[in-house]
GROMACS .gro file of C-alpha atoms in nm:
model
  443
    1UNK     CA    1   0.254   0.854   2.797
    2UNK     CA    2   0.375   0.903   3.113
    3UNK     CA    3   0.119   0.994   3.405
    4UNK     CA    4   0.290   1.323   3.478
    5UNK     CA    5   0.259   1.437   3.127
    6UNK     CA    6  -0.114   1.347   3.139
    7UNK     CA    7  -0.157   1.527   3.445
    8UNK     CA    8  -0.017   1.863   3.316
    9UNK     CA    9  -0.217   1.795   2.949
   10UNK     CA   10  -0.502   1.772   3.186
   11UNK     CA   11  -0.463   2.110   3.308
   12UNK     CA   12  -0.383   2.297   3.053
   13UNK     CA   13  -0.711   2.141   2.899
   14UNK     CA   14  -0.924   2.227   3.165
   15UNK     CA   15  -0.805   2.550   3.173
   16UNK     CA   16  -0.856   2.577   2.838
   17UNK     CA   17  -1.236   2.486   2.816
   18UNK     CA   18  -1.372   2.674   3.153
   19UNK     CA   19  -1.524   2.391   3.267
   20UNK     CA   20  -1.653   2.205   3.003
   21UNK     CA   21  -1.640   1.842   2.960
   22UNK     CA   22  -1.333   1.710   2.793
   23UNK     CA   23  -1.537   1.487   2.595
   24UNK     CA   24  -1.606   1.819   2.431
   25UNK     CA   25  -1.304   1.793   2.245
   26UNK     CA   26  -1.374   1.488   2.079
   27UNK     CA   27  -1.405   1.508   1.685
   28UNK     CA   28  -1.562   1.263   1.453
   29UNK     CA   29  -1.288   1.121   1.384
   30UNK     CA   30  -1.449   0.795   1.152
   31UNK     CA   31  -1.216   0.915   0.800
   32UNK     CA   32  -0.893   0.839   1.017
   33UNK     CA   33  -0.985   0.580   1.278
   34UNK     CA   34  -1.340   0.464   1.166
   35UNK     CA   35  -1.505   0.595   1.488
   36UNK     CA   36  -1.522   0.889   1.674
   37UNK     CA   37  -1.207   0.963   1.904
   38UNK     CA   38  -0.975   1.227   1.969
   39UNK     CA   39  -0.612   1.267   1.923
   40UNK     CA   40  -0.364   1.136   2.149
   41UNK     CA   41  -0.197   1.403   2.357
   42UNK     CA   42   0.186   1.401   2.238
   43UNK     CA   43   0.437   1.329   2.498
   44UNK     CA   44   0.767   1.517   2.406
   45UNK     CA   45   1.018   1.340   2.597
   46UNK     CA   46   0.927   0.986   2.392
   47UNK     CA   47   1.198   0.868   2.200
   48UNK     CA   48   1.203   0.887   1.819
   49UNK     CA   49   1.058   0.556   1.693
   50UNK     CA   50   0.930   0.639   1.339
   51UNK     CA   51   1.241   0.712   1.152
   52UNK     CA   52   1.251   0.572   0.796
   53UNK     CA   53   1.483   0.537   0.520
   54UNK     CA   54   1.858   0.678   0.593
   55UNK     CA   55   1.915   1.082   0.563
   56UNK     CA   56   1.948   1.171   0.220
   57UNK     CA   57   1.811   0.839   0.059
   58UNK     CA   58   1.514   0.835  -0.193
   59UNK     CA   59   1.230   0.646  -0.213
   60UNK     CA   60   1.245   0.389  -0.553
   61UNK     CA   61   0.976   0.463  -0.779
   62UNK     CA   62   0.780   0.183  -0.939
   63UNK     CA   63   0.609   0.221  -1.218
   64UNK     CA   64   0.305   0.047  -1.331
   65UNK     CA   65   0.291  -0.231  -1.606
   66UNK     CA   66  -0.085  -0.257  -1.688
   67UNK     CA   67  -0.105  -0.275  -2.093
   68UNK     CA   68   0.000  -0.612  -2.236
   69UNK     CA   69   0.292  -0.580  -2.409
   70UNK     CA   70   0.441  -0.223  -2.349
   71UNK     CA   71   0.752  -0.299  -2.276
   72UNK     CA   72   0.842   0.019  -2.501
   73UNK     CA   73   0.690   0.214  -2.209
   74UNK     CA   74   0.871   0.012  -1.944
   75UNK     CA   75   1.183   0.054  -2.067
   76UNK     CA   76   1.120   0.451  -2.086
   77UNK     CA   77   1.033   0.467  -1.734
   78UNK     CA   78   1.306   0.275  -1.620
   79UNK     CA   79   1.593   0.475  -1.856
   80UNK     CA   80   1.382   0.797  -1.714
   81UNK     CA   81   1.392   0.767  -1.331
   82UNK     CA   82   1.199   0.459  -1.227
   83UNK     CA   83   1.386   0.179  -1.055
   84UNK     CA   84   1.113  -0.089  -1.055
   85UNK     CA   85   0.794  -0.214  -1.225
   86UNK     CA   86   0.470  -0.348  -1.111
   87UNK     CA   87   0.299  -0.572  -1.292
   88UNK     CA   88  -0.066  -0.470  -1.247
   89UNK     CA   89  -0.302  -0.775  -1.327
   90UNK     CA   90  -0.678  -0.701  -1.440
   91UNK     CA   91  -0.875  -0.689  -1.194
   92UNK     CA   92  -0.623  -0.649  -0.874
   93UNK     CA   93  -0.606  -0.261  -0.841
   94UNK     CA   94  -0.912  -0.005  -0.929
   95UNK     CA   95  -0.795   0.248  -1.097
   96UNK     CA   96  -0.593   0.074  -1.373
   97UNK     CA   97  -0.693  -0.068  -1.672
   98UNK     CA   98  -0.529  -0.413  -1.572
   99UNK     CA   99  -0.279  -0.714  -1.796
  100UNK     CA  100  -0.450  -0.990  -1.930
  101UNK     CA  101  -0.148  -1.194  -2.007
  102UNK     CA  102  -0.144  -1.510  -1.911
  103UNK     CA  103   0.154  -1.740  -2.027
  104UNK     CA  104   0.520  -1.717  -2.012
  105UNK     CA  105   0.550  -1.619  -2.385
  106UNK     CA  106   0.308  -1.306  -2.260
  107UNK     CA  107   0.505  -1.180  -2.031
  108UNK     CA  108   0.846  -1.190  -2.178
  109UNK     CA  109   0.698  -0.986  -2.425
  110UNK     CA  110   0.558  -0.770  -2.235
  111UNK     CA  111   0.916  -0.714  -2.042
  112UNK     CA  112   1.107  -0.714  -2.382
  113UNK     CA  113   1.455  -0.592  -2.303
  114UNK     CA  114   1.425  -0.493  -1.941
  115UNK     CA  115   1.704  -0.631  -1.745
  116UNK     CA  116   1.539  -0.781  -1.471
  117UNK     CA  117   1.898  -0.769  -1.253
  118UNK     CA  118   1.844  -0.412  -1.237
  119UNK     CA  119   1.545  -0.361  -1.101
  120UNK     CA  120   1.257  -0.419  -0.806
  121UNK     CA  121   0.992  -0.615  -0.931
  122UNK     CA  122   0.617  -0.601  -0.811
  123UNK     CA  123   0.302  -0.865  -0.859
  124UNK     CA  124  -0.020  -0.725  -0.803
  125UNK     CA  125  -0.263  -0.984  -0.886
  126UNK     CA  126  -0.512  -1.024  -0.581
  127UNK     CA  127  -0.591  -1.370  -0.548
  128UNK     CA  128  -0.419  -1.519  -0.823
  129UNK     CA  129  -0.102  -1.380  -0.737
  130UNK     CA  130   0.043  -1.763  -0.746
  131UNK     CA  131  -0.011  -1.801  -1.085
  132UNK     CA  132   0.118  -1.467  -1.153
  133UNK     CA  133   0.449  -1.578  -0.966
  134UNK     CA  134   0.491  -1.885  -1.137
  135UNK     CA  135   0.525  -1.752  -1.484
  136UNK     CA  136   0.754  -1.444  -1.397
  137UNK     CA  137   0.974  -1.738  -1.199
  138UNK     CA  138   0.970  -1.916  -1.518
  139UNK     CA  139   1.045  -1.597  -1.723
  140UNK     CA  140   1.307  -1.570  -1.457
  141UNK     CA  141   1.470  -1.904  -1.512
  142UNK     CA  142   1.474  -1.888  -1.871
  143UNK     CA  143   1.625  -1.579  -1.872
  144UNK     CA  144   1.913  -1.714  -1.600
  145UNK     CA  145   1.833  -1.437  -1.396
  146UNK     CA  146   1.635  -1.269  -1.112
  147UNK     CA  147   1.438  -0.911  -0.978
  148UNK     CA  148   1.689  -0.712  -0.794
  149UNK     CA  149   1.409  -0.773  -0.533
  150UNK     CA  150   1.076  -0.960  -0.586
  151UNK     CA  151   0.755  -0.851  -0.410
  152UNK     CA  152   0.409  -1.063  -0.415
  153UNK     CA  153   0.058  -1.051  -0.198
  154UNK     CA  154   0.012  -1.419  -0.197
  155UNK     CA  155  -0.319  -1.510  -0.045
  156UNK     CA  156  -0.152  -1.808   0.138
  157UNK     CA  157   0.198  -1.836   0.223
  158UNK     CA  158   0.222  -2.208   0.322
  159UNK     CA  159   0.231  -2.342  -0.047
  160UNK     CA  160   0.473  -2.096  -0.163
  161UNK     CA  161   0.709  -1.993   0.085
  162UNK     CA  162   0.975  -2.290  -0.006
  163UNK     CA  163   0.951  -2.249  -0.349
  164UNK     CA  164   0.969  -1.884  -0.336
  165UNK     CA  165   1.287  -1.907  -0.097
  166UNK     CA  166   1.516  -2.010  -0.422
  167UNK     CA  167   1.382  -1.647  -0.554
  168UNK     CA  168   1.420  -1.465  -0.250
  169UNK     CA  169   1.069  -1.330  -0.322
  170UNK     CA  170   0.927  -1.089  -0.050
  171UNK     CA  171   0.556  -1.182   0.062
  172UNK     CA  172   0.337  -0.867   0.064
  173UNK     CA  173   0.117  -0.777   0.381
  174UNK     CA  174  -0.139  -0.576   0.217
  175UNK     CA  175  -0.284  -0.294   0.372
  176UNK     CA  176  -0.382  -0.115   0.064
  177UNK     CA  177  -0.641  -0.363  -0.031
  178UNK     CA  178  -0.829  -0.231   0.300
  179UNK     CA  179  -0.814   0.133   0.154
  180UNK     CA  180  -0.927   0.068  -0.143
  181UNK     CA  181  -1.228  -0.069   0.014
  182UNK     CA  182  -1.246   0.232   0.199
  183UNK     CA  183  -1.171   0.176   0.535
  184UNK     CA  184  -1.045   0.456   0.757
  185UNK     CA  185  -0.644   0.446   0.800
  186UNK     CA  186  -0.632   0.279   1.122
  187UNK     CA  187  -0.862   0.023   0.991
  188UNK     CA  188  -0.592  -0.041   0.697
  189UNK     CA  189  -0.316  -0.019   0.910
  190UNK     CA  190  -0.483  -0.280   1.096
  191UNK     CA  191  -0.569  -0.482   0.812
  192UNK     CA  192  -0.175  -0.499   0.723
  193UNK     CA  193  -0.080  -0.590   1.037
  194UNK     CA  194  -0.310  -0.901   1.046
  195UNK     CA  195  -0.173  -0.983   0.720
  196UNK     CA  196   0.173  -0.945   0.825
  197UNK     CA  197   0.124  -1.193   1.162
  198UNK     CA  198  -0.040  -1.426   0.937
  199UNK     CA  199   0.247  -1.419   0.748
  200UNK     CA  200   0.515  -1.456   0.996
  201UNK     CA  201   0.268  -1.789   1.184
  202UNK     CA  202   0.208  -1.971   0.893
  203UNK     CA  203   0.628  -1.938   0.809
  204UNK     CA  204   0.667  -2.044   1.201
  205UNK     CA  205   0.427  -2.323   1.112
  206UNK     CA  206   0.641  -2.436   0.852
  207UNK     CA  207   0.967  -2.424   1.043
  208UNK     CA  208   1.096  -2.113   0.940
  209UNK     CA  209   1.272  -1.868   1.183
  210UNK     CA  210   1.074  -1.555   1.291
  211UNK     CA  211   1.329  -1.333   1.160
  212UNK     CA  212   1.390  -1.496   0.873
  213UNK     CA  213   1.027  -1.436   0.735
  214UNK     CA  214   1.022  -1.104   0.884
  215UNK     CA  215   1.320  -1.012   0.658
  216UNK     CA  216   1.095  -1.122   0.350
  217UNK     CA  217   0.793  -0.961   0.413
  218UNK     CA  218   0.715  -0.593   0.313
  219UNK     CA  219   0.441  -0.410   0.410
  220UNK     CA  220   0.234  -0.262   0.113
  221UNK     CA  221  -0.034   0.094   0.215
  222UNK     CA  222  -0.241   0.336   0.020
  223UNK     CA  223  -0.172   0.711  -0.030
  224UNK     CA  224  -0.411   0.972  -0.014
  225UNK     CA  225  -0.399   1.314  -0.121
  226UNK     CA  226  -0.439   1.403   0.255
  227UNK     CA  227  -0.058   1.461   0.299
  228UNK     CA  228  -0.029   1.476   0.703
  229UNK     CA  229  -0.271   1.137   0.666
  230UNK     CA  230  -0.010   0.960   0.494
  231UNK     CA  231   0.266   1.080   0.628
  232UNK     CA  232   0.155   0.953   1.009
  233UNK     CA  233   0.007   0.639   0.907
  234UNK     CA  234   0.360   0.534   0.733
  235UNK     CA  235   0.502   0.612   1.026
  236UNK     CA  236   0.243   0.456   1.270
  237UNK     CA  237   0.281   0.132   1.022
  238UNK     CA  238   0.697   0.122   1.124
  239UNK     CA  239   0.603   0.177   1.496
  240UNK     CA  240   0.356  -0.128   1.487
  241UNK     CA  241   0.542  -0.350   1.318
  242UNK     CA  242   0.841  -0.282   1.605
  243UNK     CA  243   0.609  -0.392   1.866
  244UNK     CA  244   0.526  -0.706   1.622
  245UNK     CA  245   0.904  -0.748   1.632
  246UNK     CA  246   0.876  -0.764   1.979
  247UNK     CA  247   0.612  -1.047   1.995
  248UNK     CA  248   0.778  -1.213   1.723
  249UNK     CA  249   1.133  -1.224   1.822
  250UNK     CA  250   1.281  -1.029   1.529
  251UNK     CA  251   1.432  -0.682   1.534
  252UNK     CA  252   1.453  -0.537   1.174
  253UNK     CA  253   1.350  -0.221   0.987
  254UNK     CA  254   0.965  -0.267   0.827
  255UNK     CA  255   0.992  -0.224   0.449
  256UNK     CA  256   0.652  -0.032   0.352
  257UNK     CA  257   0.546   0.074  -0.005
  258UNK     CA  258   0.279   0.327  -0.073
  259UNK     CA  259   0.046   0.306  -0.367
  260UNK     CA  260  -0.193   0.617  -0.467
  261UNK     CA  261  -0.550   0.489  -0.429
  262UNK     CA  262  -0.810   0.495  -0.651
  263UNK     CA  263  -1.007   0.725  -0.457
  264UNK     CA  264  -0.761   0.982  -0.490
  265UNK     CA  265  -0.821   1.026  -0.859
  266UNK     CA  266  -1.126   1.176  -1.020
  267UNK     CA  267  -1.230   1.071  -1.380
  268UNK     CA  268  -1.417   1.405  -1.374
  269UNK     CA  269  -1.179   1.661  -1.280
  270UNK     CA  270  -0.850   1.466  -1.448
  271UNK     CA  271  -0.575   1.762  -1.496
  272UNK     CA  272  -0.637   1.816  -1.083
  273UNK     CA  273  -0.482   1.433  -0.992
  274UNK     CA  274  -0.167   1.554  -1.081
  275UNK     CA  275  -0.221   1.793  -0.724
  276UNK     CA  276  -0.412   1.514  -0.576
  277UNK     CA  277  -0.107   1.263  -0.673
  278UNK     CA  278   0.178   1.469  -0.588
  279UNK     CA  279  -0.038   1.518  -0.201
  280UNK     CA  280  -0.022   1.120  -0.216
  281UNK     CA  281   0.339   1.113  -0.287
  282UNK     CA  282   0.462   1.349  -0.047
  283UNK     CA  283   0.277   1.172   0.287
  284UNK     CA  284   0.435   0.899   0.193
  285UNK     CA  285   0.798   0.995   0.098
  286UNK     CA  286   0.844   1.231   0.419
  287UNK     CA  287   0.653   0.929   0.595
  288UNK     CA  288   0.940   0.715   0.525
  289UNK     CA  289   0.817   0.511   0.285
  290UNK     CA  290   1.050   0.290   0.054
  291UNK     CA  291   0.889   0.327  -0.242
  292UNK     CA  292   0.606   0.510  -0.387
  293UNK     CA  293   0.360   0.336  -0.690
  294UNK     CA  294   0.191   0.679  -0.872
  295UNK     CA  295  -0.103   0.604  -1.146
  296UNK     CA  296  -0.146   0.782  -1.479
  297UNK     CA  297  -0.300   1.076  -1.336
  298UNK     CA  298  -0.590   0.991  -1.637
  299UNK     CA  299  -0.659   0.677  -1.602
  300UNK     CA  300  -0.537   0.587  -1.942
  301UNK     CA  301  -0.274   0.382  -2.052
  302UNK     CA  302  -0.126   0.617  -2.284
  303UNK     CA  303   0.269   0.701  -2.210
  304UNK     CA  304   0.172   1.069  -2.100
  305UNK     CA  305  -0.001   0.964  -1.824
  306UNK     CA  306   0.248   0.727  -1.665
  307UNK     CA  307   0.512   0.985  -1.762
  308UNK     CA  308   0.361   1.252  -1.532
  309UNK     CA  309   0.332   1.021  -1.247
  310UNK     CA  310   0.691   0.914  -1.253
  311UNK     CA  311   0.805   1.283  -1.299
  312UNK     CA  312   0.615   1.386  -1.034
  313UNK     CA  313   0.800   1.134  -0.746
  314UNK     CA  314   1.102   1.246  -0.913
  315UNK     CA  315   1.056   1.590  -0.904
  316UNK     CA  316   0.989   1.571  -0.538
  317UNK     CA  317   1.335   1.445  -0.411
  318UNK     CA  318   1.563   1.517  -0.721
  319UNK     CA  319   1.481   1.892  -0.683
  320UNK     CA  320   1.237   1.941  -0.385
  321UNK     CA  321   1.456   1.763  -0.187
  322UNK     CA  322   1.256   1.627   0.068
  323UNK     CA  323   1.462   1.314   0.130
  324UNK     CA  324   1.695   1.497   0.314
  325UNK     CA  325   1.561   1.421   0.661
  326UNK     CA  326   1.461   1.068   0.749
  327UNK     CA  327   1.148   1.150   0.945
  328UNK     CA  328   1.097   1.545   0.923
  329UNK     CA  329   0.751   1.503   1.133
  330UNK     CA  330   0.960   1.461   1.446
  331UNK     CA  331   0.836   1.647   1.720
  332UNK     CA  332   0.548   1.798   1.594
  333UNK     CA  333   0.292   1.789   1.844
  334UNK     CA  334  -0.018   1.738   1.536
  335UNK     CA  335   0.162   1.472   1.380
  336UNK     CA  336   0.323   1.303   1.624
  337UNK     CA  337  -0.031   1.287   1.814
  338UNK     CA  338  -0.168   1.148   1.495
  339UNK     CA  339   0.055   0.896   1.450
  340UNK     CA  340  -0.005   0.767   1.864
  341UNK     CA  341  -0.378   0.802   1.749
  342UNK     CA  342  -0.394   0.559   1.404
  343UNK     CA  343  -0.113   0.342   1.564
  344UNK     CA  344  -0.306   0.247   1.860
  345UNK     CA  345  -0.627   0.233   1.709
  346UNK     CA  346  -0.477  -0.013   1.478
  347UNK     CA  347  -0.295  -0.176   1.747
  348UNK     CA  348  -0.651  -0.250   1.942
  349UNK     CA  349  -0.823  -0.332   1.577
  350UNK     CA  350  -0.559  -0.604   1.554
  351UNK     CA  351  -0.608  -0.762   1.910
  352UNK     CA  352  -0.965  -0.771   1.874
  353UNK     CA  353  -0.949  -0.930   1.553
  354UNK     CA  354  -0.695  -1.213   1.667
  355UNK     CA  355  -0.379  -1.106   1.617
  356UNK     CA  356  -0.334  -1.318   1.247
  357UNK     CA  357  -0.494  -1.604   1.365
  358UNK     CA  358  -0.630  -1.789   1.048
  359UNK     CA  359  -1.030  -1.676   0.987
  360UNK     CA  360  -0.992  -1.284   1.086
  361UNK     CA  361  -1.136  -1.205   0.713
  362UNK     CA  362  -1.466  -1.305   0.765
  363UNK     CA  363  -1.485  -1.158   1.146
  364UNK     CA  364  -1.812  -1.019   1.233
  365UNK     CA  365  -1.607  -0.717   1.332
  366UNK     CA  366  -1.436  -0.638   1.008
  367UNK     CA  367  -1.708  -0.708   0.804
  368UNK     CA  368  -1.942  -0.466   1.009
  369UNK     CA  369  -1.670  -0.222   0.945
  370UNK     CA  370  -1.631  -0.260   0.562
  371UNK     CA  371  -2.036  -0.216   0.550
  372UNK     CA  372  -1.957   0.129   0.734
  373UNK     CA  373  -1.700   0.231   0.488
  374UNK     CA  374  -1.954   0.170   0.214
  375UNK     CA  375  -2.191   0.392   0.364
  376UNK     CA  376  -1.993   0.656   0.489
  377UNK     CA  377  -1.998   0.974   0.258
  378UNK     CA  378  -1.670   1.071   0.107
  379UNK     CA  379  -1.571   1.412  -0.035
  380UNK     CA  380  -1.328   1.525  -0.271
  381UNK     CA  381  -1.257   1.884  -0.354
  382UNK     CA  382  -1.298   1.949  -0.743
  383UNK     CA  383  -1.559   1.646  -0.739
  384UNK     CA  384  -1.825   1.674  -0.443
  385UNK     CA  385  -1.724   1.974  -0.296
  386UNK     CA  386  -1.660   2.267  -0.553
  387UNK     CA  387  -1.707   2.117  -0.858
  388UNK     CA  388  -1.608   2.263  -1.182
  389UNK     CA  389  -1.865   2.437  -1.397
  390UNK     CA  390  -1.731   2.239  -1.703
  391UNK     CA  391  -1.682   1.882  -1.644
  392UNK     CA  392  -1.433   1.640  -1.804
  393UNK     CA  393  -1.674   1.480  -2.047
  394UNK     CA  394  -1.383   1.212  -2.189
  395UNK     CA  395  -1.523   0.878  -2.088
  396UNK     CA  396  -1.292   0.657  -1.871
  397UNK     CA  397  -1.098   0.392  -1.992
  398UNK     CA  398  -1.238   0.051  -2.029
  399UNK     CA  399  -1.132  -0.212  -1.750
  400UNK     CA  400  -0.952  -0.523  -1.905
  401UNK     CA  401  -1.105  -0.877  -1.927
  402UNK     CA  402  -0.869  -1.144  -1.843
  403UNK     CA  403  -0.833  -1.402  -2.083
  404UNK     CA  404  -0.941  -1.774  -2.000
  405UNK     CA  405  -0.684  -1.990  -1.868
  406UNK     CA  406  -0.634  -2.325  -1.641
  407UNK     CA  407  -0.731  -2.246  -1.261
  408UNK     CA  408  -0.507  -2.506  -1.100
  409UNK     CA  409  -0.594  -2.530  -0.746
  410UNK     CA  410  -0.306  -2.776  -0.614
  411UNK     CA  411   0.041  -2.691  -0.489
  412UNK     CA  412   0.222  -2.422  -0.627
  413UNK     CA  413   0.444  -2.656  -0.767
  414UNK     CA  414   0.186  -2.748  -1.006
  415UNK     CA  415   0.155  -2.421  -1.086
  416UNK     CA  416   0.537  -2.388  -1.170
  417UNK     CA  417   0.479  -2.696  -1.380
  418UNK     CA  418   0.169  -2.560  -1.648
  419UNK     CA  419   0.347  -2.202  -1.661
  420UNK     CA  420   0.753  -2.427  -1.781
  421UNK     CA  421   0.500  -2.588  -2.031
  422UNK     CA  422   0.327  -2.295  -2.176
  423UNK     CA  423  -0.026  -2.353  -2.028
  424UNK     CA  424  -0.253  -2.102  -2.043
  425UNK     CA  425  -0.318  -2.030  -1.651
  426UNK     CA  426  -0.603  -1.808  -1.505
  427UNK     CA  427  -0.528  -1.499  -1.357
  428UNK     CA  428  -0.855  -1.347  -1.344
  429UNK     CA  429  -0.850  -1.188  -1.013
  430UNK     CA  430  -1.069  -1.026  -0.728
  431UNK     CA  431  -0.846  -0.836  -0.443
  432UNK     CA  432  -0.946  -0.951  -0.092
  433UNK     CA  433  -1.204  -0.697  -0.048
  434UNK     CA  434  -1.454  -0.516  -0.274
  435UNK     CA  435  -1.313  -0.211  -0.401
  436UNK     CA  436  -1.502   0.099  -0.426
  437UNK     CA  437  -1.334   0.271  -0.659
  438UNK     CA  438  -1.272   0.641  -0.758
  439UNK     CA  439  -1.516   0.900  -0.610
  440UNK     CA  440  -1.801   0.945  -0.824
  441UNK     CA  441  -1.940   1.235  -1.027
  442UNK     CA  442  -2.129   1.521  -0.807
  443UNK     CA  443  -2.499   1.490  -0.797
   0.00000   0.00000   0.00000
């Protein structure tokens, strides 16, 4: 911001408070940046720099695969609006009730007659995402053919990046993971960021050009029902990632998918999700996000469920429209102030954490933070704040237990190896950081 626009903000502020101290208008501020702040003034005359997708074009909507074999249900989703899958292992995502599949022969079953050509394909398998890769690549090459696009959060990239350039496979920097752990959105955005300059060293380490990793690596963030939330930290996320273009020596459009959080659904107050989802989805499509992951709005994995959650993204642009305008918040002095606010937040978060350098998990700094998020109290209308006199008393569906399986620890062309013989491999899974889950019952 320039100082001249400061100057007059100044003023008008003053004037405003009759001489009391502008650290009067601070807020507490620690459910967006994870410590008290206040929003950044917005400076009119800045240039756009958030826009998303192109005028007019929708977001894809990718479904869920998290029951083994239902590719019955896949192949409704897809026929019925959906134009990709994720493949949801147990474990990797609160909130679902997780695949326990674990060989080749598994999987192909459980995408029975989905043309693979057709659509964008997602792994979501925390840290065993590798293993998880190798047996859809060798569904892939038995089937002679590939994902439209292929997306994975691989915990490393060095092992797999060559073998995963025949596939074109995207790596994942994963944001969402953060969320789900419940840090505040600047702390996620942060957390993606770091994920995505690990990303793009460890593919300069290995001789790769800057903007050729850059083009294969998408940017995955959560989605709360807090709509103007969502919608500013998608569009902080696409400013950040230009200045990480800048440091990088690439210039091309961030990719970012959204995915609801678990915290935005309440086991106790179920047939309200379906508002709390379609808050999620909205942030993130007028955000500019490129595609939008809903959960069954229950929990469950029965059709219904993942029916509603698919309707509901399509409902939004097919008849609300809201695609039309590739970043509607433009110029609004709230949102555009919130966006300055998470993106620079996130932008010092980064720096102090070390830019990507390898080790910036276990920083004293980000672990001090997750202990915060784990002690700071969260609300949720219809669950601690108004709850309803009668309850959902339906219990909530049983997590899945991954089957056993080989944990092969060498290169991941060992790993392509077990899955072309038919091995058994592990995928049970832990995502990078402890989860916390959906908002519990009111006391």
């Amino acid at each position: 911001m320039s100082d001249g626009v400061m100057e007059r903000w100044h003023k008008l502020a003053d004037r405003a408070l009759k001489g009391a101290p502008r650290e009067t208008l601070d807020a507490d501020l620690s459910a967006i940046l994870g410590a008290r702040g206040s929003l950044t003034p917005f400076a009119p005359a800045a240039p756009p720099r958030y826009a998303g997708r192109p005028t007019g074009d929708n977001a894809a909507i990718v479904q869920p695969v998290h029951i083994d074999g239902a590719a019955a249900t896949a192949r409704a989703d897809l026929t019925n609006g959906a134009t990709g899958l994720a493949l949801v292992f147990a474990g990797a995502r609160p909130g679902h009730i997780g695949l326990t599949i674990n060989t080749v022969d598994d999987l192909d079953q459980t995408l029975d007659g989905v043309s693979l050509d057709l659509i964008d394909l997602h792994i979501d398998a925390g840290d065993s995402a590798p293993a998880a890769l190798a047996l859809l690549l060798t569904l892939c090459e038995r089937r002679g053919t590939l994902p439209r696009t292929l997306h994975a959060a691989l915990p490393t990239v060095s092992d797999a990046i060559d073998a995963t350039a025949v596939a074109g496979t995207r790596f994942v920097a994963d944001g969402a993971v953060a969320a789900e752990a419940g840090l505040a959105p600047a702390e996620e955005l942060a957390v993606a960021t770091l994920h995505f300059a690990e990303i793009l060293r460890e593919g300069l380490a290995a001789g790769h050009a800057a903007e050729a990793i850059a083009a294969r690596t998408s940017i995955r963030l959560g989605a709360s029902a807090d709509v103007f939330v969502t919608l500013a930290k998608v569009r902080a996320m696409r400013a950040i990632h230009a200045l990480l273009g800048e440091g990088f020596g690439f210039a091309i459009p961030a990719e970012i998918h959204a995915i609801a959080t678990a915290s935005t659904l309440a086991p106790s107050d179920r047939p309200t999700n379906l508002l709390r989802l379609t808050g999620a989805a909205m942030g993130a499509m007028l955000g500019g996000a490129d595609s939008v992951r809903l959960p069954p709005f229950d929990g469950s994995g029965a059709p219904f469920g993942a029916r509603m959650g698919r309707n509901i993204s399509a409902l939004l642009q097919d008849e609300g429209h809201i695609a039309l305008l590739s970043d509607p918040a433009e110029g609004s002095g709230t949102l555009e102030a919130l966006t300055d606010t998470l993106g620079e937040a996130a932008w010092a978060l980064f720096k102090t954490l070390g830019e990507g350098a390898p080790g910036w998990r276990t920083a004293a700094e980000l672990k001090t933070r997750l202990d915060a998020a784990k002690a700071r109290p969260r609300t949720l209308i219809g669950v601690t704040k108004h709850p309803p006199t009668t309850p959902d008393t339906a219990p909530p569906p049983t997590p899945a237990t991954p089957r056993e399986g080989e944990r092969i620890t060498g290169p991941f062309a060992a790993l392509m190896a077990a899955a072309k013989d038919g091995r058994a491999l592990s995928l049970a899974t832990t995502p990078a950081f402890p989860p916390l889950g959906a908002i519990g019952e009111a006391p």
